[in-house]
JSON list of C-alpha atoms in Angstrom, two decimals:
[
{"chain": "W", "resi": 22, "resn": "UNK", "atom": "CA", "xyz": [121.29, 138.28, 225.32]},
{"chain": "W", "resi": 23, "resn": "UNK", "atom": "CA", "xyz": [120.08, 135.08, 226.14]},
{"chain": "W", "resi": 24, "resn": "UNK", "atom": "CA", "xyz": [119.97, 132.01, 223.99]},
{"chain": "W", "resi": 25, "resn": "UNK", "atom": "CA", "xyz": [116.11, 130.56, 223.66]},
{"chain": "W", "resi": 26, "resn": "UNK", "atom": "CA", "xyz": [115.35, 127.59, 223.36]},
{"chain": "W", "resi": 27, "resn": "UNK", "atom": "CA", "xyz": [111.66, 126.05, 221.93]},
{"chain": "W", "resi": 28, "resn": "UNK", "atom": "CA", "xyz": [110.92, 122.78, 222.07]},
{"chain": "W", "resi": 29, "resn": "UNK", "atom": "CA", "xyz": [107.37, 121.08, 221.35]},
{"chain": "W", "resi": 30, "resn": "UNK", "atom": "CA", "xyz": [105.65, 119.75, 224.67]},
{"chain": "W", "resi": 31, "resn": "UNK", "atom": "CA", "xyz": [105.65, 115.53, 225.19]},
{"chain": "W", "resi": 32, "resn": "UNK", "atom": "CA", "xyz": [102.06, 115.58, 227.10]},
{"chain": "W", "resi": 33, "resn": "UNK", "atom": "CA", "xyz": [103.55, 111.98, 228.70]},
{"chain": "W", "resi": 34, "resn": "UNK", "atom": "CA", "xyz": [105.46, 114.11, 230.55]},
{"chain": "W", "resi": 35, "resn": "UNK", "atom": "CA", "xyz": [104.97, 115.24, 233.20]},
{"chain": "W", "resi": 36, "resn": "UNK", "atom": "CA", "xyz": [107.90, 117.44, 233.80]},
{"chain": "W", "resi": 37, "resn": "UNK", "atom": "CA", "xyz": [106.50, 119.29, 230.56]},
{"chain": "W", "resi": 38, "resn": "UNK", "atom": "CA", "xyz": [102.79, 119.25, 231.49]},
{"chain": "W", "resi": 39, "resn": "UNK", "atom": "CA", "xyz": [103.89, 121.16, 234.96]},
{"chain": "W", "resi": 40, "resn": "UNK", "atom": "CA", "xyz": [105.80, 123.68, 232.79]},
{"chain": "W", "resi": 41, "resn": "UNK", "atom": "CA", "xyz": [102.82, 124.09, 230.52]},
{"chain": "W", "resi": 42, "resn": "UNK", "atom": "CA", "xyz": [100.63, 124.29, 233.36]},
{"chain": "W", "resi": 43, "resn": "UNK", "atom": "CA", "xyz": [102.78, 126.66, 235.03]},
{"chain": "W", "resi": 44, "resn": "UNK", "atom": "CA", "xyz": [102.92, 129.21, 232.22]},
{"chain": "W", "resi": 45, "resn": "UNK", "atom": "CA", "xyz": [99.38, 128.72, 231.01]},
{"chain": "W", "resi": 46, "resn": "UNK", "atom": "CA", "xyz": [98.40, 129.79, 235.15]},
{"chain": "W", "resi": 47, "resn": "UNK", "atom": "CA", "xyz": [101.06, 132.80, 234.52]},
{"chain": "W", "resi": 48, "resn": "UNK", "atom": "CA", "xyz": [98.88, 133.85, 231.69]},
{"chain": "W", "resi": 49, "resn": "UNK", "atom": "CA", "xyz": [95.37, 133.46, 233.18]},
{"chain": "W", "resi": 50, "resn": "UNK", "atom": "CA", "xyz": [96.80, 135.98, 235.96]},
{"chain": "W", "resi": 51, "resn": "UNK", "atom": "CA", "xyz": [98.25, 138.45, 233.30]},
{"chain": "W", "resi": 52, "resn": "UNK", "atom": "CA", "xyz": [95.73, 141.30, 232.45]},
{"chain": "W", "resi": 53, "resn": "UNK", "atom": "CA", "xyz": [95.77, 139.95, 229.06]},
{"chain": "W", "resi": 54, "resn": "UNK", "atom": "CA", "xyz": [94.62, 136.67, 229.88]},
{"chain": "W", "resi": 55, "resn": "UNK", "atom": "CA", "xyz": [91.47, 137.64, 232.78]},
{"chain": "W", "resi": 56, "resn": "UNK", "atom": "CA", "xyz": [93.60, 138.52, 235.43]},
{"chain": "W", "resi": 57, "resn": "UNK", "atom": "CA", "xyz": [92.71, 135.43, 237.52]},
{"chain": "W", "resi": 58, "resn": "UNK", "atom": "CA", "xyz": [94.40, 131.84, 238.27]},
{"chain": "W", "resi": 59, "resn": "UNK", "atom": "CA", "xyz": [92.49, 128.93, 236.66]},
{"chain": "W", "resi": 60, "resn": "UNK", "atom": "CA", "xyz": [89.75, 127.52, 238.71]},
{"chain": "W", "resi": 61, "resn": "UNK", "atom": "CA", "xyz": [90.50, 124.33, 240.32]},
{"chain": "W", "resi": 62, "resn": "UNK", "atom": "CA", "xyz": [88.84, 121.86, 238.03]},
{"chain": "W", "resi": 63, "resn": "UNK", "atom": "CA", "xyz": [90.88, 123.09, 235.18]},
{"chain": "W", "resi": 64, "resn": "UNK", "atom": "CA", "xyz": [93.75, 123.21, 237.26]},
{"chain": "W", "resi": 65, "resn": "UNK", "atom": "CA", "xyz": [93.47, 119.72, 238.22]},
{"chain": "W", "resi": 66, "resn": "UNK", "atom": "CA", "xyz": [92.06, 118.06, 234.78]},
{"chain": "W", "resi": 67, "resn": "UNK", "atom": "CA", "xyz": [93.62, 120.25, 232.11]},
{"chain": "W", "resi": 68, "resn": "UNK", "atom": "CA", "xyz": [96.55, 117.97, 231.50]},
{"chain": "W", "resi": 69, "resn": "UNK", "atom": "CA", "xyz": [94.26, 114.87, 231.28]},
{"chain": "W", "resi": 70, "resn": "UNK", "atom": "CA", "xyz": [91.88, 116.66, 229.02]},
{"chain": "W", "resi": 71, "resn": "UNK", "atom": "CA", "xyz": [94.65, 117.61, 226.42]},
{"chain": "W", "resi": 72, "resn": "UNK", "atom": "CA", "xyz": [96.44, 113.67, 226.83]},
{"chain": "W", "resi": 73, "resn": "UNK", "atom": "CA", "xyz": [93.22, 112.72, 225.39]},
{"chain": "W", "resi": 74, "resn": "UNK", "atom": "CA", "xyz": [92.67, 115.38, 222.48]},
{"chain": "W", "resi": 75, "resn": "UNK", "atom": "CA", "xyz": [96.98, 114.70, 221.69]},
{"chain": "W", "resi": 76, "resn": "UNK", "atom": "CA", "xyz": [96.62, 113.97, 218.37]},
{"chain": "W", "resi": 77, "resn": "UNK", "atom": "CA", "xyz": [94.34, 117.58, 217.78]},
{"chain": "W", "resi": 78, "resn": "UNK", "atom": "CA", "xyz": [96.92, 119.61, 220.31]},
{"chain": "W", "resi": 79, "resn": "UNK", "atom": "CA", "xyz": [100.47, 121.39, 219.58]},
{"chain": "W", "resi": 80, "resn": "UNK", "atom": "CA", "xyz": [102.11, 122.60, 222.33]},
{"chain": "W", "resi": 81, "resn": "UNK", "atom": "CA", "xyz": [105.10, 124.78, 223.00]},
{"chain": "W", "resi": 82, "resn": "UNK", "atom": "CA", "xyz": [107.29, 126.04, 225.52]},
{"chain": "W", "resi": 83, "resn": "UNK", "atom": "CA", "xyz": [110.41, 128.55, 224.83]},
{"chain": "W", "resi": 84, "resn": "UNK", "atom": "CA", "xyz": [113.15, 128.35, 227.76]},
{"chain": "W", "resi": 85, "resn": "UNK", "atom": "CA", "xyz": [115.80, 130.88, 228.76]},
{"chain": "W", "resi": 86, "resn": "UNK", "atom": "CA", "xyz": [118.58, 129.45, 230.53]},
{"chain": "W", "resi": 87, "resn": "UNK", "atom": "CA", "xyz": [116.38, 126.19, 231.35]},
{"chain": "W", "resi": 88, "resn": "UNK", "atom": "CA", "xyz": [113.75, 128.51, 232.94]},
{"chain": "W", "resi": 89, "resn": "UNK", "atom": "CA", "xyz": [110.21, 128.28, 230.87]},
{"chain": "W", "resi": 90, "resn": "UNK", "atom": "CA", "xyz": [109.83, 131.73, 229.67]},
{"chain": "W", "resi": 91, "resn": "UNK", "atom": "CA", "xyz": [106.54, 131.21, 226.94]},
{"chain": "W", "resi": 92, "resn": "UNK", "atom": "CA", "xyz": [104.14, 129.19, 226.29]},
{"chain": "W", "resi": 93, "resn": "UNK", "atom": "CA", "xyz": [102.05, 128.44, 222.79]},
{"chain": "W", "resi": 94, "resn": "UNK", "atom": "CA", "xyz": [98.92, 126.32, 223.05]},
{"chain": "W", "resi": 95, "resn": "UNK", "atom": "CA", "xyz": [97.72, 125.01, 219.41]},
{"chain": "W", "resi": 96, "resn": "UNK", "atom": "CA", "xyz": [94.92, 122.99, 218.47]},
{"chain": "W", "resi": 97, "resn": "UNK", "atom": "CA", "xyz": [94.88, 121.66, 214.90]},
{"chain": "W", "resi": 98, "resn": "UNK", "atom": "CA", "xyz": [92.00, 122.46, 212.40]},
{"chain": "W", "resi": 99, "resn": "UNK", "atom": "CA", "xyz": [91.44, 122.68, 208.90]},
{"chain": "W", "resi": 100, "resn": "UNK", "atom": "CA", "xyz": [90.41, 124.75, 206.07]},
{"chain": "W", "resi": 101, "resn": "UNK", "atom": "CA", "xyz": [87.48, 123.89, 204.12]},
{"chain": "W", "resi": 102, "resn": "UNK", "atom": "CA", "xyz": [88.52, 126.48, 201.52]},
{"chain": "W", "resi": 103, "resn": "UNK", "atom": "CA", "xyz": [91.96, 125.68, 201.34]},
{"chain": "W", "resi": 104, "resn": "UNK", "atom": "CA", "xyz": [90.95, 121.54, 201.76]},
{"chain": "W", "resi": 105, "resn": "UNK", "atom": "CA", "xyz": [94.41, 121.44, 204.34]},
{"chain": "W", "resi": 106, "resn": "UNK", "atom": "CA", "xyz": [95.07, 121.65, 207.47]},
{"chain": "W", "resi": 107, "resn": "UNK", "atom": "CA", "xyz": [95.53, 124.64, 209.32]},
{"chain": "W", "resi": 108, "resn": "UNK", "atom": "CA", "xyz": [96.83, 125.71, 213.06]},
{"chain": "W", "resi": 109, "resn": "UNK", "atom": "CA", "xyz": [94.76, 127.67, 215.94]},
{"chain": "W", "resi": 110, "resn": "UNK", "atom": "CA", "xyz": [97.25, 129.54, 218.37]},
{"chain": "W", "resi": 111, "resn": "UNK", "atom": "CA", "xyz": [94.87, 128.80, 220.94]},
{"chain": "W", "resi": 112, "resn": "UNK", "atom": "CA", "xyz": [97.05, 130.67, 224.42]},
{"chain": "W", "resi": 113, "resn": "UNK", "atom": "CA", "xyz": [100.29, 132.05, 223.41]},
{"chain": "W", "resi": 114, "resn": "UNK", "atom": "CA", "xyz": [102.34, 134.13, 226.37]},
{"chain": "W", "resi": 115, "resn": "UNK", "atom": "CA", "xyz": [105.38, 135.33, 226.89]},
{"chain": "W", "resi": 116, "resn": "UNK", "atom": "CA", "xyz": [106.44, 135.47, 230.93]},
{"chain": "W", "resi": 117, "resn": "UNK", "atom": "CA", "xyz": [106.71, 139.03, 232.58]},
{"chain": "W", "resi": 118, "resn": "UNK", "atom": "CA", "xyz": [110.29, 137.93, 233.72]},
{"chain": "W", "resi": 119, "resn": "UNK", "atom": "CA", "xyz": [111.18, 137.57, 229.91]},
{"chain": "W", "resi": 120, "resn": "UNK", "atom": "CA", "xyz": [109.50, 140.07, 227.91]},
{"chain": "W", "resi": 121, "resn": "UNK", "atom": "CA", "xyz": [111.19, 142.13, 225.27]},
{"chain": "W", "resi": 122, "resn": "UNK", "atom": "CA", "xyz": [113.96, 139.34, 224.62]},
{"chain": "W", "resi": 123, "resn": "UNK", "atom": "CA", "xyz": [113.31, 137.59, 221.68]},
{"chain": "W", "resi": 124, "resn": "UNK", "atom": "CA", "xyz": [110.85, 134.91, 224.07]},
{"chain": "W", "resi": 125, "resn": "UNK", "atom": "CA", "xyz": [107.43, 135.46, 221.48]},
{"chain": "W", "resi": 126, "resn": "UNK", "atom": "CA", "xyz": [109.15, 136.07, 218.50]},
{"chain": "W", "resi": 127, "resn": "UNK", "atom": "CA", "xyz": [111.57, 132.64, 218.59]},
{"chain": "W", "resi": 128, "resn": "UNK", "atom": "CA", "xyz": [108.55, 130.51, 219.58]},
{"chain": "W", "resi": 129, "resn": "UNK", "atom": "CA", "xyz": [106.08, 131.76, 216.98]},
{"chain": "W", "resi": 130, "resn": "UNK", "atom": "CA", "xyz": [109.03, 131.39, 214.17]},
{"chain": "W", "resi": 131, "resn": "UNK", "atom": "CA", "xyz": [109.04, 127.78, 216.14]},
{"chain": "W", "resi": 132, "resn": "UNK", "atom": "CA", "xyz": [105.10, 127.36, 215.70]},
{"chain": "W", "resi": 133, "resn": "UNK", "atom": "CA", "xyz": [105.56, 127.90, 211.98]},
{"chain": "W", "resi": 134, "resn": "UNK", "atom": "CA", "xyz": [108.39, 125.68, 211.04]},
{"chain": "W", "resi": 135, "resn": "UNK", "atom": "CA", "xyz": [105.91, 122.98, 212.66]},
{"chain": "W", "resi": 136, "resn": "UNK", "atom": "CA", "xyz": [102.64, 124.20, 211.11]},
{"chain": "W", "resi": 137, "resn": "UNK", "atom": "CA", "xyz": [105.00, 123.77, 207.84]},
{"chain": "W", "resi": 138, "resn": "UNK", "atom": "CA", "xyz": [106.20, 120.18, 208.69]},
{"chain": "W", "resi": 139, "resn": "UNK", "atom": "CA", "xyz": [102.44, 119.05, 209.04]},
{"chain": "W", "resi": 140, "resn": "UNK", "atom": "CA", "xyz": [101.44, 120.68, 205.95]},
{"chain": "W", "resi": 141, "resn": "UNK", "atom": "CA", "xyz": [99.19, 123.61, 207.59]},
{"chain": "W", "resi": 142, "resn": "UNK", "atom": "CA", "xyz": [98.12, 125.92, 205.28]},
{"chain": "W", "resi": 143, "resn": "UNK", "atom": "CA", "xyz": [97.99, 128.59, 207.74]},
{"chain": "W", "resi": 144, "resn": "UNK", "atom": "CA", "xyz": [98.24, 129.80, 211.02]},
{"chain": "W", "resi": 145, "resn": "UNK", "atom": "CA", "xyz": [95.69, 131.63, 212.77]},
{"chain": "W", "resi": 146, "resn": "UNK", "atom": "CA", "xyz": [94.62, 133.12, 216.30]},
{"chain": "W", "resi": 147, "resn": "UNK", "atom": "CA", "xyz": [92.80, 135.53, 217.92]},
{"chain": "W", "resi": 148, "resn": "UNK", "atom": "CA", "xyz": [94.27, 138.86, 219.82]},
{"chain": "W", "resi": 149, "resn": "UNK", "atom": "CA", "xyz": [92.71, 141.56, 222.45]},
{"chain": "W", "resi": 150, "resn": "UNK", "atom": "CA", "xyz": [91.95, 144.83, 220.72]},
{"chain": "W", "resi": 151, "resn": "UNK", "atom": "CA", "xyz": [94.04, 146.50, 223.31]},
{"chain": "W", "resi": 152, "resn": "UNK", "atom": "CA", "xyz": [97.10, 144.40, 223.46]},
{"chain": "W", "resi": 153, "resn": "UNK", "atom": "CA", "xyz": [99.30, 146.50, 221.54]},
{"chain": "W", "resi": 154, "resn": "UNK", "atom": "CA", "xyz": [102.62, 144.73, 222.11]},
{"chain": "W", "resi": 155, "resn": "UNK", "atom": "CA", "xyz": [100.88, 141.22, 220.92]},
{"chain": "W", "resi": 156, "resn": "UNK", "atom": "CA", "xyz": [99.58, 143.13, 218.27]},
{"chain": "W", "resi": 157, "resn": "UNK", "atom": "CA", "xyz": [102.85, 144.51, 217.39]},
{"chain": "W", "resi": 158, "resn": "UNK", "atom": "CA", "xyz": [104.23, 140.91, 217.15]},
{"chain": "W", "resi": 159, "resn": "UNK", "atom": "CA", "xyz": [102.12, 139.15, 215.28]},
{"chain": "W", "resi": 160, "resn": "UNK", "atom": "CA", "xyz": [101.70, 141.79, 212.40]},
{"chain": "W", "resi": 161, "resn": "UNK", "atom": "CA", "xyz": [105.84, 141.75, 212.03]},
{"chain": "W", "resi": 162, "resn": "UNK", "atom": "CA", "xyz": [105.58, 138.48, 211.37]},
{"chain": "W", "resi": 163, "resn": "UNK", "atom": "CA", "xyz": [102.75, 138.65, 208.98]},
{"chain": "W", "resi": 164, "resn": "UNK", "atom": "CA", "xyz": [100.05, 137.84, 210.90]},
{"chain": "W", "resi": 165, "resn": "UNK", "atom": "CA", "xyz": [96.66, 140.20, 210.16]},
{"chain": "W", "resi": 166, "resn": "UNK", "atom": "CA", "xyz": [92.78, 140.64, 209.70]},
{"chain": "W", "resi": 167, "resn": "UNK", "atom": "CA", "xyz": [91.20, 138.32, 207.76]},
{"chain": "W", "resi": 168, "resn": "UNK", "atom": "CA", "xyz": [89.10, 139.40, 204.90]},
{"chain": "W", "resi": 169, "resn": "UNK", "atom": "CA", "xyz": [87.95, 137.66, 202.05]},
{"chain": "W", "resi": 170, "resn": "UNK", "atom": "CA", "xyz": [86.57, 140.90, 200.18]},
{"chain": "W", "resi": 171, "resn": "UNK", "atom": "CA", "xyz": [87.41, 144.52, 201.63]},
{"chain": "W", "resi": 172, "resn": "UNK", "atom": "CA", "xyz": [84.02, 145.47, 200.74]},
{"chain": "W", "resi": 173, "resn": "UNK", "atom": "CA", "xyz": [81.82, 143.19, 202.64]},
{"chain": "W", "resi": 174, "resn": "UNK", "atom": "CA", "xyz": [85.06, 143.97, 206.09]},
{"chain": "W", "resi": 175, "resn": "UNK", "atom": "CA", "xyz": [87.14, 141.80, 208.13]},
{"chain": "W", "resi": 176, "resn": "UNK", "atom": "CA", "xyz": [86.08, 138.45, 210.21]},
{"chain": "W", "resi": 177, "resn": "UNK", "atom": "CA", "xyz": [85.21, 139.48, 213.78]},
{"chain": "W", "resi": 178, "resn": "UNK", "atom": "CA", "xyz": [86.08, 136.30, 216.30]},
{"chain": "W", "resi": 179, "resn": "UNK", "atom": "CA", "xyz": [82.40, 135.66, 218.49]},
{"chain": "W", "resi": 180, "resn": "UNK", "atom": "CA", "xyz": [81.57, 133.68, 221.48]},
{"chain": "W", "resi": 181, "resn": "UNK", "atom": "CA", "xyz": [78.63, 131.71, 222.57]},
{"chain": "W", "resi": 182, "resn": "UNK", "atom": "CA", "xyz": [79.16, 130.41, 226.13]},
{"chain": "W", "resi": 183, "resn": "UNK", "atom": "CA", "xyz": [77.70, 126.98, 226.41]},
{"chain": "W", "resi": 184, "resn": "UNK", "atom": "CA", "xyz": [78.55, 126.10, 230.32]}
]
């Protein structure tokens, strides 16, 4: 089995931003992620958009063999409850080509050991109903609903599209 390798992304690079870039199209073609490439003008300004947010965005990539295999996409927050920091797995993939070899699991235990470093007091993100494998990750390594009271049920993620 393969060695892999995570690393946090330097968005001055631009040898990183075209790996990020890369896998982040990968996933918007995935099934899980729309099924489409990204439309042009976030193909051409994403990079500039998250230069200018760098202090609010984590990002990851996990390499096989030099090849970027996954991609994690974080954006920091913070809990008003908690009064800490916290960190939003915003786009998290694992390439088709590397699936099922330790790609999602190394760079989430990666995503943690930084969350811990800036003092996050948790991690969270949101997951399809019907992706079973993601599912199956993220609850072995702890990750589940979010309830403050079993009686009043667990926080549903909503949308509003403004544009």
């Amino acid at each position: 089995m393969s060695t892999v390798n995570c690393r946090k992304v330097d968005l001055s690079s631009d040898s990183d931003c075209a790996d990020l870039l890369h896998l982040l199209r990968t996933y918007a073609q995935d099934d899980m992620g729309g099924g489409e490439d990204l439309a042009p003008f976030v193909k051409e300004n994403l990079v500039a958009e998250l230069r200018k947010r760098a202090a609010l965005v984590h990002a990851f990539i996990a390499s096989v063999e030099g090849e970027p295999a996954g991609l994690a996409i974080c954006f920091e927050g913070f809990s008003t409850f908690a009064c800490a920091p916290l960190l939003n797995i915003h786009d998290f993939i694992t390439s088709p080509a590397f699936r099922r070899r330790g790609v999602g699991s190394a760079l989430l235990h990666f995503v943690e050991e930084d969350a811990r470093r800036w003092g996050c007091c948790k991690l969270t993100l949101e997951v399809l109903t019907g992706n079973a494998a993601a599912k199956s990750l993220y609850v072995t390594h702890g990750f589940g609903s979010y309830e403050l009271d079993p009686a009043v049920g667990h926080a549903v993620f909503w949308q509003k599209k403004l544009t």
